[in-house]
Tab-separated table of C-alpha atoms (C1' of nucleotides) in Angstrom:
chain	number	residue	atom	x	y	z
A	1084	UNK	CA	18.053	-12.603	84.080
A	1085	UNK	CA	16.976	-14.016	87.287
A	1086	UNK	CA	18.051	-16.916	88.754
A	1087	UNK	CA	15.218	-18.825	90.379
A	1088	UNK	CA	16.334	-20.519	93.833
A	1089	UNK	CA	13.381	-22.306	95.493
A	1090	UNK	CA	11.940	-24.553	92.685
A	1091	UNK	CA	8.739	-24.161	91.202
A	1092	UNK	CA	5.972	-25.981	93.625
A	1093	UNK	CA	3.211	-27.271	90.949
A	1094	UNK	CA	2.529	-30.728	92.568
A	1095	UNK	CA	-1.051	-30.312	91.839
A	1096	UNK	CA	-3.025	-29.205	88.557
A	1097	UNK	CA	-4.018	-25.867	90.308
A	1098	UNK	CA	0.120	-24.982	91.152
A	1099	UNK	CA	0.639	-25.303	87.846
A	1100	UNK	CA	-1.967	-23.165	86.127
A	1101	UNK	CA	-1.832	-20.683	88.856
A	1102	UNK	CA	2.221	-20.521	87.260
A	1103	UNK	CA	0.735	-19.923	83.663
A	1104	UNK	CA	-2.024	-17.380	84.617
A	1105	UNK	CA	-1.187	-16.188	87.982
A	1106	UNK	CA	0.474	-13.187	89.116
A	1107	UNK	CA	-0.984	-9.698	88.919
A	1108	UNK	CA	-1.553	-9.016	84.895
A	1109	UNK	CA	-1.193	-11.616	83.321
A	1110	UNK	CA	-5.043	-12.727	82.883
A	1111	UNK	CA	-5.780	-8.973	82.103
A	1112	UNK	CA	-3.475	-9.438	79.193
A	1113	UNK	CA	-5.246	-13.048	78.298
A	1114	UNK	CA	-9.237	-11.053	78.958
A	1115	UNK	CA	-7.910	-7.845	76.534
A	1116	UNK	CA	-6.684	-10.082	73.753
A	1117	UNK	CA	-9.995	-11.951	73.809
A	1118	UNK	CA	-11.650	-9.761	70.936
A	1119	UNK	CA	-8.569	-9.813	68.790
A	1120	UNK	CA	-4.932	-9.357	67.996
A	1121	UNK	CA	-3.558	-5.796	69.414
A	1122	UNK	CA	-0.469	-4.201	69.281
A	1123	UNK	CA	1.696	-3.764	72.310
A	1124	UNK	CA	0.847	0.121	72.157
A	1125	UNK	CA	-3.170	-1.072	72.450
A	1126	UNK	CA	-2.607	-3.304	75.274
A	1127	UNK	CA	-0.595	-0.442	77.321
A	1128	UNK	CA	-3.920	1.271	76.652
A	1129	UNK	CA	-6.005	-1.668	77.423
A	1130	UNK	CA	-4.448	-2.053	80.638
A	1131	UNK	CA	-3.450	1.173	81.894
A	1132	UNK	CA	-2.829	0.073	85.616
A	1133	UNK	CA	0.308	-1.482	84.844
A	1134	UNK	CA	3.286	-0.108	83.098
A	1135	UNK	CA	4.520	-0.574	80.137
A	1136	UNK	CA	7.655	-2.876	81.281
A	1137	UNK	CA	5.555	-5.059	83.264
A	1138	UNK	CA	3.279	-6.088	80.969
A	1139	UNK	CA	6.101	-6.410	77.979
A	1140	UNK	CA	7.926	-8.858	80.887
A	1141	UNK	CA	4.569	-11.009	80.962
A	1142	UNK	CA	4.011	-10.707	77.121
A	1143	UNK	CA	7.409	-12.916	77.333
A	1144	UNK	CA	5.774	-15.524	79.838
A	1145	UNK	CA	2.976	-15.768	77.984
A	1146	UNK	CA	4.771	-16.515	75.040
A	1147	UNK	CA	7.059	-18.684	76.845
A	1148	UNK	CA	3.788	-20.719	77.858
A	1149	UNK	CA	2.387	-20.867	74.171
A	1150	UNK	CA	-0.544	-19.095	75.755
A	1151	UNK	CA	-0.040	-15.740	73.313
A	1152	UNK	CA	1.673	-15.738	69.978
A	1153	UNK	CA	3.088	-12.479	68.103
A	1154	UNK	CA	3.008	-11.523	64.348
A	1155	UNK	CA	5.869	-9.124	63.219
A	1156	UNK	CA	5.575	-7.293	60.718
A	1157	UNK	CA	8.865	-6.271	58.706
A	1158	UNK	CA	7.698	-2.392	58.625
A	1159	UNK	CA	9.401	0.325	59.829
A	1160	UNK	CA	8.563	1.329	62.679
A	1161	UNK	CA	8.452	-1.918	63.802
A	1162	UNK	CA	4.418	-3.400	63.950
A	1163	UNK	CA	3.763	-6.390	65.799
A	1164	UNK	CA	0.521	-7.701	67.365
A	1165	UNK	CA	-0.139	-10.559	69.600
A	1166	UNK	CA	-3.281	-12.877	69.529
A	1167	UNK	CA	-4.354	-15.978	72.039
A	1168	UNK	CA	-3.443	-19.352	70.987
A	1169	UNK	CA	-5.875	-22.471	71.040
A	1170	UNK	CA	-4.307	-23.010	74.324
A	1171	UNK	CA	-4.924	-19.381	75.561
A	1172	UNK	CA	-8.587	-19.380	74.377
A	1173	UNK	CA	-8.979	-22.554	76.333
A	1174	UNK	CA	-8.577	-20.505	79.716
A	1175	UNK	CA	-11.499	-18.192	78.943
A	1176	UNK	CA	-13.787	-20.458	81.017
A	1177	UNK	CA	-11.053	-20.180	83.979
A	1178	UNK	CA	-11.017	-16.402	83.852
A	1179	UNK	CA	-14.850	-16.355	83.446
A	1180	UNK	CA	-15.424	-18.584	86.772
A	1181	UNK	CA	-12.825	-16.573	88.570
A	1182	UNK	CA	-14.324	-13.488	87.718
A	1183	UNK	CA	-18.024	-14.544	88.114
A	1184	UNK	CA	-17.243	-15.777	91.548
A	1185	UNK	CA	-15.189	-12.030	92.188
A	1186	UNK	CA	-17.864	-9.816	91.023
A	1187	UNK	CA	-20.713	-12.460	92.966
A	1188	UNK	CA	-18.280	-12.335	96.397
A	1189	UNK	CA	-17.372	-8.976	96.600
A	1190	UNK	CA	-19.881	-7.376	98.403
A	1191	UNK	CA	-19.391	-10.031	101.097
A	1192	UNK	CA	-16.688	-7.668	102.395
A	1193	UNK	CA	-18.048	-4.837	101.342
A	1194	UNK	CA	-19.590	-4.084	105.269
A	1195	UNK	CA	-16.225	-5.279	106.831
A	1196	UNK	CA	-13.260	-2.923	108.021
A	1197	UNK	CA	-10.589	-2.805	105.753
A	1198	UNK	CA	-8.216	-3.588	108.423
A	1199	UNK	CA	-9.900	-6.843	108.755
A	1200	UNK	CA	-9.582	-7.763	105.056
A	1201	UNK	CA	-6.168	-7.651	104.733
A	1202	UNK	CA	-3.681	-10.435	104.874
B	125	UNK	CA	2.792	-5.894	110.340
B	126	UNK	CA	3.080	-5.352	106.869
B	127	UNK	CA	1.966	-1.877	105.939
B	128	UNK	CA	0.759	-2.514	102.061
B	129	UNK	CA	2.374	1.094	99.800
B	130	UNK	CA	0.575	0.317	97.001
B	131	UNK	CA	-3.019	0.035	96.921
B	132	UNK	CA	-4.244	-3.951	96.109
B	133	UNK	CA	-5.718	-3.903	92.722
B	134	UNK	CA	-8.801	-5.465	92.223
B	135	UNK	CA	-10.417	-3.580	89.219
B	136	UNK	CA	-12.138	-6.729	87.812
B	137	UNK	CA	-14.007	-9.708	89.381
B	138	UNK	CA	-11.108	-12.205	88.711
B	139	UNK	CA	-8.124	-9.873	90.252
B	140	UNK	CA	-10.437	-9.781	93.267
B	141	UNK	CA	-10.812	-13.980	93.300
B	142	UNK	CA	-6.987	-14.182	93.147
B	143	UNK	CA	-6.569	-11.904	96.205
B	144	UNK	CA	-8.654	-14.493	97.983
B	145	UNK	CA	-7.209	-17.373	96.728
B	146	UNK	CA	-3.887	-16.557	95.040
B	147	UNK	CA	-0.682	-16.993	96.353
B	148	UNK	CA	1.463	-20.313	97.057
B	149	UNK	CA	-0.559	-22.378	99.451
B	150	UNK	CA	-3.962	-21.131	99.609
B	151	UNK	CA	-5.448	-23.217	97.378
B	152	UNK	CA	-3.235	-26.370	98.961
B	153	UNK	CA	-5.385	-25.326	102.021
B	154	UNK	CA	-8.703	-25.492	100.820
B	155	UNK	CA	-8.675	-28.716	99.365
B	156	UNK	CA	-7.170	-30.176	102.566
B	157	UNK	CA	-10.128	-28.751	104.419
B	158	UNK	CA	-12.545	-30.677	101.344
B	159	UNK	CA	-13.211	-33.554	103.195
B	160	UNK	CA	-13.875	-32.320	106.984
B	161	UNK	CA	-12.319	-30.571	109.634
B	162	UNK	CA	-8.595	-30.677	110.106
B	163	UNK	CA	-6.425	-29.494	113.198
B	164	UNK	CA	-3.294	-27.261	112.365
B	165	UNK	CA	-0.787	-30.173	112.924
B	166	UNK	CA	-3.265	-32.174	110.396
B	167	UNK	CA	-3.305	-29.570	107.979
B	168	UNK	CA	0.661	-29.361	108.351
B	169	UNK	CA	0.888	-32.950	107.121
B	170	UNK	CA	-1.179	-32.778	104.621
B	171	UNK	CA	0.538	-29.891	103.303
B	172	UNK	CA	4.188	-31.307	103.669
B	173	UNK	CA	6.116	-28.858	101.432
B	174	UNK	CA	4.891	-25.540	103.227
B	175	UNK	CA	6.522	-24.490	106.634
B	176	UNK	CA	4.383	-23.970	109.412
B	177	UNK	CA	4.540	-20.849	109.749
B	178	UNK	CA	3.322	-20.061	105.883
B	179	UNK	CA	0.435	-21.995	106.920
B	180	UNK	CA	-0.451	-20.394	109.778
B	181	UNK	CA	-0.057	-16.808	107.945
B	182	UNK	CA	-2.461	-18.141	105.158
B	183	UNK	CA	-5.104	-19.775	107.591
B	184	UNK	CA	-5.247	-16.429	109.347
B	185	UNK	CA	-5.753	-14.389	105.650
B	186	UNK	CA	-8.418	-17.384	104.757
B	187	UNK	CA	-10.109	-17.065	107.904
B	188	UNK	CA	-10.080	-12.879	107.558
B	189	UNK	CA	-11.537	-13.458	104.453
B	190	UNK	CA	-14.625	-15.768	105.505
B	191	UNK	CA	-13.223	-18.488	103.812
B	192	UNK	CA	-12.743	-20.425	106.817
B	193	UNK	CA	-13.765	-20.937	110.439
B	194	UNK	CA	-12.121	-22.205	113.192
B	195	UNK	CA	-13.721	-24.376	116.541
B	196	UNK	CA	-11.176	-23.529	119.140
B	197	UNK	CA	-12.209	-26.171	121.949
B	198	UNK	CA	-10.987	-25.198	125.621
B	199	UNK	CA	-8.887	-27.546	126.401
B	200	UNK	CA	-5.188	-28.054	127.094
B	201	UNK	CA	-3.276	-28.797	125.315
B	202	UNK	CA	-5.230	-26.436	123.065
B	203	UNK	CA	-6.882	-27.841	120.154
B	204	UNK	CA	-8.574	-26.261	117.150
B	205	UNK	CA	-9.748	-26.980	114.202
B	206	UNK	CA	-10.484	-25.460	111.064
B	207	UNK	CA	-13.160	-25.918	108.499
B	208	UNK	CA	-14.735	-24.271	105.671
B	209	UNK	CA	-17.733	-22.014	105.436
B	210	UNK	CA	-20.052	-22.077	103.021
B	211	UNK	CA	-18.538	-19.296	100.748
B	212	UNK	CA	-15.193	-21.689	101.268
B	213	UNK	CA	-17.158	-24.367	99.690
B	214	UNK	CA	-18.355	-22.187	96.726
B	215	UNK	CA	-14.854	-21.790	95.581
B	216	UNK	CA	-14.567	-25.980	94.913
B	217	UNK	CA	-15.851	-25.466	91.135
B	218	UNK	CA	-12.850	-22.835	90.699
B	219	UNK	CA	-10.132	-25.332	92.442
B	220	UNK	CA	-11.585	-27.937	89.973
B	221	UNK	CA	-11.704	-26.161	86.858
B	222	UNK	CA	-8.079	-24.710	87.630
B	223	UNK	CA	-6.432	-28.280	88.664
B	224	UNK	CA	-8.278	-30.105	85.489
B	225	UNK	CA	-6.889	-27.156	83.146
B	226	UNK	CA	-3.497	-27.810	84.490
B	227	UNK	CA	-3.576	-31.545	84.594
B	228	UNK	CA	-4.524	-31.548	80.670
B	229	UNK	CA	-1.913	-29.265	79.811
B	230	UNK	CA	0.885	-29.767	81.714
B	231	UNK	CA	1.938	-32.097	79.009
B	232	UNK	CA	2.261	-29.592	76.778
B	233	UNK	CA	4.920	-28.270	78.325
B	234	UNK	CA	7.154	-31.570	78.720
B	235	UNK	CA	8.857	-31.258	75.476
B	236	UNK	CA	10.047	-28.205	76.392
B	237	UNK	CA	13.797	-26.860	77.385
B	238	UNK	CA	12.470	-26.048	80.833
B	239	UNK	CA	14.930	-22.516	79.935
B	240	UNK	CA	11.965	-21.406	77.373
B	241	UNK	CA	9.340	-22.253	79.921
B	242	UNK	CA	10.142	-20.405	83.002
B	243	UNK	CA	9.438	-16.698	83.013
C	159	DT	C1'	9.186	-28.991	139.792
C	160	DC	C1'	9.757	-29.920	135.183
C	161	DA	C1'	9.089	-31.611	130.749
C	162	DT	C1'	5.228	-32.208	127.239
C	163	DA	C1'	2.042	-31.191	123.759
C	164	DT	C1'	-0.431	-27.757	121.130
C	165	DA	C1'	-1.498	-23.611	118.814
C	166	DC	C1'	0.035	-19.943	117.953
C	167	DT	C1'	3.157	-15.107	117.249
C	168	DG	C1'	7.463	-12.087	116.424
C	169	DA	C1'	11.526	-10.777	114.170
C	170	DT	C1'	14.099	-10.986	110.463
C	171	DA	C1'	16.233	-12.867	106.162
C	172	DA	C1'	15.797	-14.496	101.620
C	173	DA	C1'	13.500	-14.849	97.391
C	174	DT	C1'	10.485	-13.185	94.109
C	175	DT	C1'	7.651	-9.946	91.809
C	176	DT	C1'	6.600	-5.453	90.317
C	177	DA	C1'	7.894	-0.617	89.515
C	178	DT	C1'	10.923	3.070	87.847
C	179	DC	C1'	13.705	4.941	84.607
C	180	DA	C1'	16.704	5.069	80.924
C	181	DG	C1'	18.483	3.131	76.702
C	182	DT	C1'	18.723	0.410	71.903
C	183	DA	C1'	17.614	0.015	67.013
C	184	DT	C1'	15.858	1.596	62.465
C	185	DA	C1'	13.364	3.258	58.098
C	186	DG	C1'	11.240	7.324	56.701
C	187	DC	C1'	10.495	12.266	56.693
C	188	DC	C1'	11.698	17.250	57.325
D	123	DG	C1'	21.832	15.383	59.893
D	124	DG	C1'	18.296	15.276	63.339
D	125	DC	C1'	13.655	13.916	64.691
D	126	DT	C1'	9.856	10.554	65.003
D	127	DA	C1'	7.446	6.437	66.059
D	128	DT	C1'	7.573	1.709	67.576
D	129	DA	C1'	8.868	-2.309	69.998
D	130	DC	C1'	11.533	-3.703	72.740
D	131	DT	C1'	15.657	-4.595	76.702
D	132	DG	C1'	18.801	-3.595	80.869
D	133	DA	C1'	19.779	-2.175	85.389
D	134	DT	C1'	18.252	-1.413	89.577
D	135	DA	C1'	15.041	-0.116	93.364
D	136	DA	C1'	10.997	-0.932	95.889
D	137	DA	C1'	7.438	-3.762	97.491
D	138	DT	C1'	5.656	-8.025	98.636
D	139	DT	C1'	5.673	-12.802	99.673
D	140	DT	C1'	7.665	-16.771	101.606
D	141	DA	C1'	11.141	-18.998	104.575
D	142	DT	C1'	13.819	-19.590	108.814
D	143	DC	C1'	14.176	-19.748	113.466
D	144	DA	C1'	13.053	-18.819	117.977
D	145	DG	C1'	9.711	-17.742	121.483
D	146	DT	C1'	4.905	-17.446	124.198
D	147	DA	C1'	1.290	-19.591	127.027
D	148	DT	C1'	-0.837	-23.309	129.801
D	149	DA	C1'	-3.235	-27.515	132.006
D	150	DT	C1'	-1.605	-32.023	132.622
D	151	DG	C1'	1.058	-35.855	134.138
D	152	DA	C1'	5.598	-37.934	135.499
DNA sequence: TCATATACTGATAAATTTATCAGTATAGCC
DNA sequence: GGCTATACTGATAAATTTATCAGTATATGA
């Protein structure tokens, strides 16, 4: 595994959720769950930007952070499906606001150069 | 520069917000800004844990982004200072929801093996 | 003249995250 | 026996982000 070097920073509420839900798929994963359970092979599907490894590595985070839980099924092949917890539902309103405020703000750069965008 | 290789994804509202205000210390930067104008060597103390020069790379994304503005006055020894806009104000709600969520449920984490938390 | 204070920028290294690709295990079916 | 489908994991490369450290410019005042 990897060894984390610099510690964590999440002196302030916002560090700290940004841990849980940050990064580049994980609240995709959080939004596709929201109508129900799916199986690993639906959320590939659901989320088709991302490869398959990627999202398996933050199906483990979430996990990790009680924000997703898993069913297995003994069956063979293997079945399992993952569905939010109480504590993952409880981040809809998060993902909501961030996405209202997204889909409101983006045309605000919509007459700018690219190049001027950018970090 | 940095030449990006592969493309930024911002697909839904939300994946757009984070590219605005993801990241380590963008947030941190805002809410110094909350209560008035700061100069950089304010905003460096009040942002003790980030080097310099982090700050100055995010100031210049938040400023590219209209999230900021800067008063440069002509003087010497220079002095600026940096402030919000409007649209930098309209993220507050977001930086609240986000530190509350993470301020409730950080505790849920404390009985934790901090090896089953991290990613 | 020379050091000072301030607001930056450049180059590069280190750390972290994400992508790529291949491999494991297993019951059932042909 | 060999093939399939499914849910994973491992190793490593590539990309990106963050950190480290040094350098630029300039009016002012000692």
């Amino acid at each position: 595994m990897h060894q984390r070097k610099i510690p964590l920073y999440a002196g302030c509420g916002y560090s700290f959720t940004m841990q849980i839900i940050g990064g580049k798929w994980k609240i995709c994963i959080i939004d596709a769950l929201r109508d129900g359970p799916l199986r690993p092979s639906e959320l590939f599907k659901a989320i088709p930007d991302a490869t398959e490894r990627v999202i398996n590595q933050k199906i483990k985070e979430l996990l990790n952070h009680k924000i997703i839980n898993r069913t297995i099924y003994a069956q063979q092949p293997p079945r399992s499906e993952y569905f939010l917890t109480e504590l993952g539902r409880s981040v809809f309103p998060l993902i909501d606001s961030l996405d209202d405020w997204g889909e409101k703000n983006r045309a605000v750069y919509e007459d700018v150069n690219p190049e001027n965008i950018s970090r």
